[in-house]
Amino acid sequence: MAAKKSTPVDSGKTKGKATQKAKARAGKGAGPLVVATNRKARHDYHILDTYECGVVLVGTEVKALREGKASLVDAYATIDEGEVWLRGLHIPEYSMGHWTNHSPRRTRKLLLHRREIDSLMGKVRDGNSTLVPLQLYFVAGRLKVELALARGKQEYDKRQDIKRRTEEREITREMGRRIKGIKG
């Protein structure tokens, strides 16, 4: 007589825990969570190169950033005595904080490798380039800044960019009409 094979029975308890852990991992490593962007930077500057930097923060700043509150409007970076500093970044005070709250516009240190700092120092010192933050975002629970080495645009450059974008938009619109068979 052949022995019966027993099939394992799933109680459902492990399935829930496994999916919760998977969701937690996916939330942290799923991609960057953008907090703030500097939309005028690409309009006002020619972007030459970009760098990803860490930021030194205090606890209430992190909590305010997790609420999605920050402004890069007047922000810029400087290199002082071999260190890169982010100035003008506005992170409002944390709403649930008390006397330990941070000052909203304090100068914050950026974390870069020494060779990157030396390279940036040479490029900024040589020409009319500046350091402009483009984005603030979280990657794996840590705040990062996308810092751009940029050169300022003249007024006619800005007008040329607007004209080029308008022409590209018109071309794509016309191509869409032709594909759909609409005569305009």
Tab-separated table of C-alpha atoms in Angstrom:
chain	number	residue	atom	x	y	z
A	1	MET	CA	0.000	0.000	0.000
A	2	ALA	CA	1.403	3.387	-1.029
A	3	ALA	CA	1.809	6.095	1.563
A	4	LYS	CA	-0.197	9.260	1.112
A	5	LYS	CA	1.744	12.382	0.338
A	6	SER	CA	0.916	15.218	2.660
A	7	THR	CA	0.566	18.649	1.180
A	8	PRO	CA	1.651	21.617	3.252
A	9	VAL	CA	-1.174	23.844	4.386
A	10	ASP	CA	-0.625	27.596	4.295
A	11	SER	CA	-2.170	29.301	7.286
A	12	GLY	CA	-1.795	32.731	5.638
A	13	LYS	CA	0.249	34.188	8.491
A	14	THR	CA	3.590	34.166	6.716
A	15	LYS	CA	2.197	35.565	3.502
A	16	GLY	CA	1.124	38.831	5.121
A	17	LYS	CA	4.449	39.372	6.859
A	18	ALA	CA	6.442	38.646	3.720
A	19	THR	CA	4.467	41.132	1.652
A	20	GLN	CA	4.801	43.814	4.340
A	21	LYS	CA	8.572	43.408	4.349
A	22	ALA	CA	8.670	43.452	0.559
A	23	LYS	CA	6.620	46.645	0.507
A	24	ALA	CA	8.942	48.261	3.066
A	25	ARG	CA	12.015	47.351	0.987
A	26	ALA	CA	10.357	48.543	-2.210
A	27	GLY	CA	9.459	51.859	-0.568
A	28	LYS	CA	13.035	52.565	0.461
A	29	GLY	CA	14.826	51.471	-2.687
A	30	ALA	CA	12.081	52.077	-5.250
A	31	GLY	CA	13.625	55.307	-6.486
A	32	PRO	CA	14.258	58.863	-5.490
A	33	LEU	CA	11.520	60.715	-3.629
A	34	VAL	CA	11.812	64.296	-4.909
A	35	VAL	CA	11.264	66.954	-2.243
A	36	ALA	CA	12.017	70.157	-4.202
A	37	THR	CA	13.221	71.213	-7.632
A	38	ASN	CA	14.768	74.420	-8.902
A	39	ARG	CA	12.768	74.918	-12.095
A	40	LYS	CA	14.295	78.279	-12.979
A	41	ALA	CA	17.848	76.917	-12.911
A	42	ARG	CA	17.634	75.288	-16.339
A	43	HIS	CA	16.084	78.466	-17.725
A	44	ASP	CA	18.717	80.801	-16.257
A	45	TYR	CA	21.844	78.642	-16.654
A	46	HIS	CA	23.653	76.385	-19.122
A	47	ILE	CA	24.210	73.154	-17.163
A	48	LEU	CA	27.796	71.966	-17.724
A	49	ASP	CA	28.008	69.059	-15.276
A	50	THR	CA	26.001	67.584	-12.376
A	51	TYR	CA	27.038	66.017	-9.076
A	52	GLU	CA	25.087	64.108	-6.421
A	53	CYS	CA	25.929	65.297	-2.898
A	54	GLY	CA	24.869	64.342	0.578
A	55	VAL	CA	23.724	67.036	3.024
A	56	VAL	CA	24.520	67.414	6.728
A	57	LEU	CA	21.197	68.020	8.522
A	58	VAL	CA	19.741	68.160	12.022
A	59	GLY	CA	16.738	66.070	13.092
A	60	THR	CA	13.974	68.639	12.697
A	61	GLU	CA	15.193	69.477	9.182
A	62	VAL	CA	14.802	65.860	8.115
A	63	LYS	CA	11.275	65.743	9.546
A	64	ALA	CA	10.299	68.973	7.767
A	65	LEU	CA	11.746	67.612	4.503
A	66	ARG	CA	9.795	64.364	4.881
A	67	GLU	CA	6.672	66.532	5.009
A	68	GLY	CA	7.760	67.822	1.576
A	69	LYS	CA	8.613	71.357	2.630
A	70	ALA	CA	11.634	73.042	1.078
A	71	SER	CA	12.477	75.817	-1.362
A	72	LEU	CA	15.488	76.000	-3.683
A	73	VAL	CA	14.543	79.388	-5.167
A	74	ASP	CA	17.474	81.437	-3.821
A	75	ALA	CA	19.838	78.546	-3.107
A	76	TYR	CA	23.432	78.360	-4.328
A	77	ALA	CA	26.617	76.579	-3.279
A	78	THR	CA	30.044	77.979	-2.412
A	79	ILE	CA	33.445	76.439	-1.778
A	80	ASP	CA	35.095	77.811	1.360
A	81	GLU	CA	38.398	76.459	2.709
A	82	GLY	CA	38.095	73.166	0.825
A	83	GLU	CA	34.477	72.444	1.833
A	84	VAL	CA	31.267	72.883	-0.151
A	85	TRP	CA	28.417	74.774	1.551
A	86	LEU	CA	24.787	75.130	0.479
A	87	ARG	CA	23.464	78.619	1.170
A	88	GLY	CA	19.975	80.079	0.821
A	89	LEU	CA	18.108	76.753	1.011
A	90	HIS	CA	14.867	77.353	2.906
A	91	ILE	CA	13.612	74.478	5.048
A	92	PRO	CA	10.772	75.802	7.240
A	93	GLU	CA	10.662	74.953	10.927
A	94	TYR	CA	9.133	71.583	11.782
A	95	SER	CA	5.517	72.088	12.865
A	96	MET	CA	5.709	69.586	15.743
A	97	GLY	CA	9.102	70.821	16.939
A	98	HIS	CA	9.791	72.985	19.977
A	99	TRP	CA	12.824	74.925	21.241
A	100	THR	CA	15.218	72.549	19.432
A	101	ASN	CA	13.938	73.611	15.985
A	102	HIS	CA	16.490	74.630	13.364
A	103	SER	CA	16.838	78.052	11.753
A	104	PRO	CA	15.202	77.914	8.301
A	105	ARG	CA	17.989	79.462	6.191
A	106	ARG	CA	21.108	78.186	7.914
A	107	THR	CA	24.181	77.236	5.880
A	108	ARG	CA	24.424	73.468	5.343
A	109	LYS	CA	27.510	71.438	4.519
A	110	LEU	CA	27.513	69.273	1.381
A	111	LEU	CA	29.285	65.930	1.299
A	112	LEU	CA	31.494	65.233	-1.724
A	113	HIS	CA	34.674	63.290	-2.347
A	114	ARG	CA	37.913	65.261	-2.093
A	115	ARG	CA	38.738	64.827	-5.793
A	116	GLU	CA	35.279	66.151	-6.736
A	117	ILE	CA	35.727	69.189	-4.478
A	118	ASP	CA	39.168	69.887	-5.948
A	119	SER	CA	37.805	69.573	-9.489
A	120	LEU	CA	34.887	71.911	-8.714
A	121	MET	CA	37.179	74.399	-7.006
A	122	GLY	CA	39.361	74.621	-10.125
A	123	LYS	CA	36.398	74.970	-12.494
A	124	VAL	CA	34.663	77.649	-10.422
A	125	ARG	CA	37.873	79.625	-9.900
A	126	ASP	CA	38.892	79.508	-13.597
A	127	GLY	CA	35.797	80.753	-15.373
A	128	ASN	CA	32.455	82.352	-14.837
A	129	SER	CA	30.841	79.163	-13.549
A	130	THR	CA	28.722	78.766	-10.460
A	131	LEU	CA	27.248	75.942	-8.383
A	132	VAL	CA	23.459	75.714	-8.474
A	133	PRO	CA	21.280	73.063	-6.767
A	134	LEU	CA	18.776	71.489	-9.151
A	135	GLN	CA	16.910	69.002	-6.934
A	136	LEU	CA	16.504	67.785	-3.363
A	137	TYR	CA	15.512	64.131	-3.057
A	138	PHE	CA	15.671	61.108	-0.768
A	139	VAL	CA	17.517	57.971	-1.878
A	140	ALA	CA	17.395	54.992	0.493
A	141	GLY	CA	16.369	57.271	3.357
A	142	ARG	CA	19.175	59.806	2.852
A	143	LEU	CA	18.787	63.314	1.504
A	144	LYS	CA	20.734	64.086	-1.664
A	145	VAL	CA	21.212	67.283	-3.652
A	146	GLU	CA	21.755	67.320	-7.397
A	147	LEU	CA	24.340	70.085	-7.714
A	148	ALA	CA	25.099	71.560	-11.134
A	149	LEU	CA	28.180	73.326	-12.387
A	150	ALA	CA	26.524	76.019	-14.496
A	151	ARG	CA	27.235	79.110	-16.578
A	152	GLY	CA	24.700	81.954	-16.704
A	153	LYS	CA	22.646	82.525	-19.845
A	154	GLN	CA	22.261	85.858	-21.580
A	155	GLU	CA	18.803	87.234	-22.403
A	156	TYR	CA	19.060	86.261	-26.079
A	157	ASP	CA	19.988	82.680	-25.085
A	158	LYS	CA	16.801	82.441	-23.052
A	159	ARG	CA	14.727	83.743	-25.952
A	160	GLN	CA	16.375	81.245	-28.322
A	161	ASP	CA	15.550	78.369	-25.953
A	162	ILE	CA	11.915	79.440	-25.712
A	163	LYS	CA	11.700	79.699	-29.518
A	164	ARG	CA	13.290	76.253	-29.990
A	165	ARG	CA	10.922	74.626	-27.473
A	166	THR	CA	7.897	76.231	-29.148
A	167	GLU	CA	9.029	74.994	-32.575
A	168	GLU	CA	9.587	71.452	-31.253
A	169	ARG	CA	6.135	71.484	-29.662
A	170	GLU	CA	4.550	72.580	-32.949
A	171	ILE	CA	6.413	69.872	-34.888
A	172	THR	CA	5.299	67.094	-32.529
A	173	ARG	CA	1.732	68.417	-32.602
A	174	GLU	CA	1.725	68.439	-36.427
A	175	MET	CA	3.229	64.931	-36.589
A	176	GLY	CA	0.482	63.704	-34.266
A	177	ARG	CA	-2.154	65.245	-36.496
A	178	ARG	CA	-0.670	63.625	-39.609
A	179	ILE	CA	-0.529	60.218	-37.942
A	180	LYS	CA	-4.190	60.491	-36.899
A	181	GLY	CA	-5.169	61.718	-40.365
A	182	ILE	CA	-6.429	65.094	-39.197
A	183	LYS	CA	-5.925	67.961	-41.605
A	184	GLY	CA	-5.179	71.281	-40.014
